Amino acid sequence: MRHLALLRHAKSSWDDSVKTDFDRPLNAKGRRAAATMGAFMRIHALAYDLVLASPAERVRQTLAGVEDGLGRALAPVFDSRIYMASHTGLAEIVASLPASHARVLLIGHNPGIEELVLWLVPEGQRGAVEEKYPTAALAELDIAVSGWSAIGERSAVLTRFTRPRDLDSALGPDADEA
């Protein structure tokens, strides 16, 4: 059995004058959401053998917030292939993981993260993921395979999908996001 957790980066700021999308930071709401998700992970004793993350600034800041809420460091491995990867690119990354890692957290971007969940989980079992995969949301999947190379379309079970607004209604969509 493999466990794959997919975390979308927290809400980023469009107000800062950064030169590239890669360098966009989180906004205040995103920082709060990241810490809230970290606290959720602590309360539920979520632990991972490997944490893979996009090196984009908003992912790095999401990780910092998650670690603050979690109360410990996650020691991520930054992989530039995750930045803006499609679901097929993300699936290839996951399929190449060593079997020694049974519990993996992957932190990245939409639409790749959402599309990966929709590819891995059969229709009728996707729940709220089909509606929207908001920033800082965490999907947890169980995959009944002996090694990551055996993952495939419709091979996973969505065990939990947690959005920041599920934990704190103030982290729900703004009026202009609804």
C-alpha positions as semicolon CSV with decimal commas, in nm:
position;residue;x (nm);y (nm);z (nm)
1;M;0,000;0,000;0,000
2;R;0,123;0,348;-0,090
3;H;-0,004;0,677;0,052
4;L;0,021;0,990;-0,162
5;A;-0,073;1,332;-0,026
6;L;-0,107;1,620;-0,272
7;L;-0,094;1,974;-0,136
8;R;-0,160;2,272;-0,358
9;H;0,042;2,580;-0,262
10;A;-0,140;2,841;-0,054
11;K;-0,291;3,160;-0,197
12;S;-0,031;3,380;-0,361
13;S;-0,015;3,753;-0,398
14;W;-0,078;3,926;-0,726
15;D;-0,012;4,267;-0,573
16;D;0,364;4,236;-0,541
17;S;0,570;4,357;-0,829
18;V;0,770;4,041;-0,895
19;K;0,944;3,979;-1,223
20;T;0,823;3,623;-1,278
21;D;0,539;3,391;-1,181
22;F;0,801;3,165;-1,020
23;D;0,887;3,440;-0,770
24;R;0,533;3,522;-0,657
25;P;0,499;3,513;-0,274
26;L;0,201;3,419;-0,061
27;N;-0,047;3,680;0,054
28;A;-0,155;3,711;0,418
29;K;-0,449;3,473;0,373
30;G;-0,218;3,219;0,212
31;R;0,025;3,234;0,503
32;R;-0,263;3,174;0,749
33;A;-0,398;2,887;0,539
34;A;-0,057;2,717;0,520
35;A;-0,015;2,729;0,898
36;T;-0,372;2,603;0,944
37;M;-0,303;2,307;0,717
38;G;0,017;2,234;0,910
39;A;-0,178;2,231;1,237
40;F;-0,427;1,992;1,075
41;M;-0,139;1,764;0,977
42;R;-0,006;1,775;1,335
43;I;-0,347;1,697;1,490
44;H;-0,393;1,401;1,254
45;A;-0,032;1,283;1,300
46;L;0,037;1,292;0,926
47;A;0,394;1,192;0,850
48;Y;0,581;1,127;0,527
49;D;0,887;0,931;0,419
50;L;0,948;1,185;0,145
51;V;0,834;1,540;0,075
52;L;0,870;1,656;-0,287
53;A;0,810;2,020;-0,370
54;S;0,821;2,269;-0,650
55;P;1,098;2,522;-0,590
56;A;0,866;2,818;-0,667
57;E;0,861;3,090;-0,400
58;R;0,492;3,039;-0,314
59;V;0,558;2,669;-0,251
60;R;0,860;2,746;-0,034
61;Q;0,649;2,990;0,169
62;T;0,366;2,736;0,189
63;L;0,613;2,484;0,328
64;A;0,735;2,736;0,588
65;G;0,377;2,796;0,703
66;V;0,295;2,425;0,710
67;E;0,609;2,361;0,915
68;D;0,508;2,638;1,159
69;G;0,165;2,478;1,211
70;L;0,309;2,127;1,217
71;G;0,574;2,222;1,472
72;R;0,858;2,050;1,287
73;A;1,059;2,066;0,967
74;L;0,961;1,853;0,668
75;A;1,301;1,845;0,490
76;P;1,160;1,874;0,137
77;V;1,336;1,771;-0,180
78;F;1,285;2,050;-0,433
79;D;1,228;1,927;-0,786
80;S;1,203;2,182;-1,067
81;R;0,999;1,935;-1,276
82;I;0,705;1,991;-1,040
83;Y;0,676;2,361;-1,122
84;M;0,376;2,393;-1,353
85;A;0,387;2,020;-1,441
86;S;0,089;1,853;-1,604
87;H;-0,073;1,556;-1,435
88;T;0,118;1,324;-1,666
89;G;0,446;1,487;-1,566
90;L;0,356;1,456;-1,198
91;A;0,250;1,093;-1,247
92;E;0,588;1,020;-1,407
93;I;0,767;1,177;-1,110
94;V;0,561;0,971;-0,864
95;A;0,603;0,650;-1,069
96;S;0,981;0,693;-1,057
97;L;0,996;0,704;-0,676
98;P;1,182;0,427;-0,495
99;A;0,964;0,163;-0,331
100;S;1,135;0,243;0,001
101;H;0,911;0,552;0,031
102;A;0,560;0,439;0,126
103;R;0,420;0,778;0,233
104;V;0,486;1,076;0,005
105;L;0,374;1,438;0,019
106;L;0,393;1,628;-0,310
107;I;0,348;2,006;-0,302
108;G;0,282;2,185;-0,626
109;H;0,051;2,380;-0,850
110;N;-0,278;2,361;-1,033
111;P;-0,394;2,248;-1,274
112;G;-0,147;1,957;-1,244
113;I;-0,225;1,864;-0,882
114;E;-0,601;1,861;-0,935
115;E;-0,577;1,676;-1,265
116;L;-0,352;1,413;-1,105
117;V;-0,616;1,341;-0,840
118;L;-0,887;1,322;-1,107
119;W;-0,670;1,084;-1,311
120;L;-0,585;0,859;-1,014
121;V;-0,929;0,842;-0,850
122;P;-1,228;0,675;-1,023
123;E;-1,535;0,881;-1,106
124;G;-1,794;0,876;-0,831
125;Q;-1,521;0,871;-0,563
126;R;-1,372;1,217;-0,616
127;G;-1,603;1,421;-0,392
128;A;-1,535;1,793;-0,366
129;V;-1,216;1,762;-0,574
130;E;-1,436;1,763;-0,885
131;E;-1,586;2,098;-0,787
132;K;-1,263;2,286;-0,715
133;Y;-0,917;2,220;-0,576
134;P;-0,856;2,547;-0,388
135;T;-0,522;2,677;-0,274
136;A;-0,370;2,500;0,029
137;A;-0,608;2,204;-0,011
138;L;-0,475;1,858;0,074
139;A;-0,587;1,538;-0,098
140;E;-0,488;1,210;0,062
141;L;-0,484;0,898;-0,153
142;D;-0,425;0,531;-0,084
143;I;-0,291;0,327;-0,372
144;A;-0,288;-0,052;-0,341
145;V;0,039;-0,122;-0,522
146;S;0,369;-0,263;-0,400
147;G;0,576;0,002;-0,578
148;W;0,515;0,348;-0,719
149;S;0,589;0,235;-1,074
150;A;0,257;0,044;-1,071
151;I;0,037;0,351;-1,025
152;G;-0,207;0,416;-1,302
153;E;-0,531;0,575;-1,403
154;R;-0,811;0,504;-1,152
155;S;-0,570;0,316;-0,921
156;A;-0,620;0,525;-0,606
157;V;-0,880;0,577;-0,337
158;L;-0,936;0,932;-0,210
159;T;-0,935;0,891;0,167
160;R;-0,968;1,257;0,261
161;F;-0,983;1,599;0,096
162;T;-0,928;1,892;0,330
163;R;-0,960;2,256;0,231
164;P;-0,849;2,542;0,455
165;R;-1,210;2,667;0,473
166;D;-1,312;2,328;0,619
167;L;-1,091;2,413;0,918
168;D;-1,152;2,789;0,941
169;S;-1,442;2,955;0,758
170;A;-1,242;3,280;0,737
171;L;-1,015;3,098;0,491
172;G;-1,300;3,040;0,248
173;P;-1,330;3,213;-0,085
174;D;-1,344;3,590;-0,096
175;A;-1,650;3,750;-0,257
176;D;-1,457;3,797;-0,581
177;E;-1,344;3,432;-0,582
178;A;-1,681;3,264;-0,530
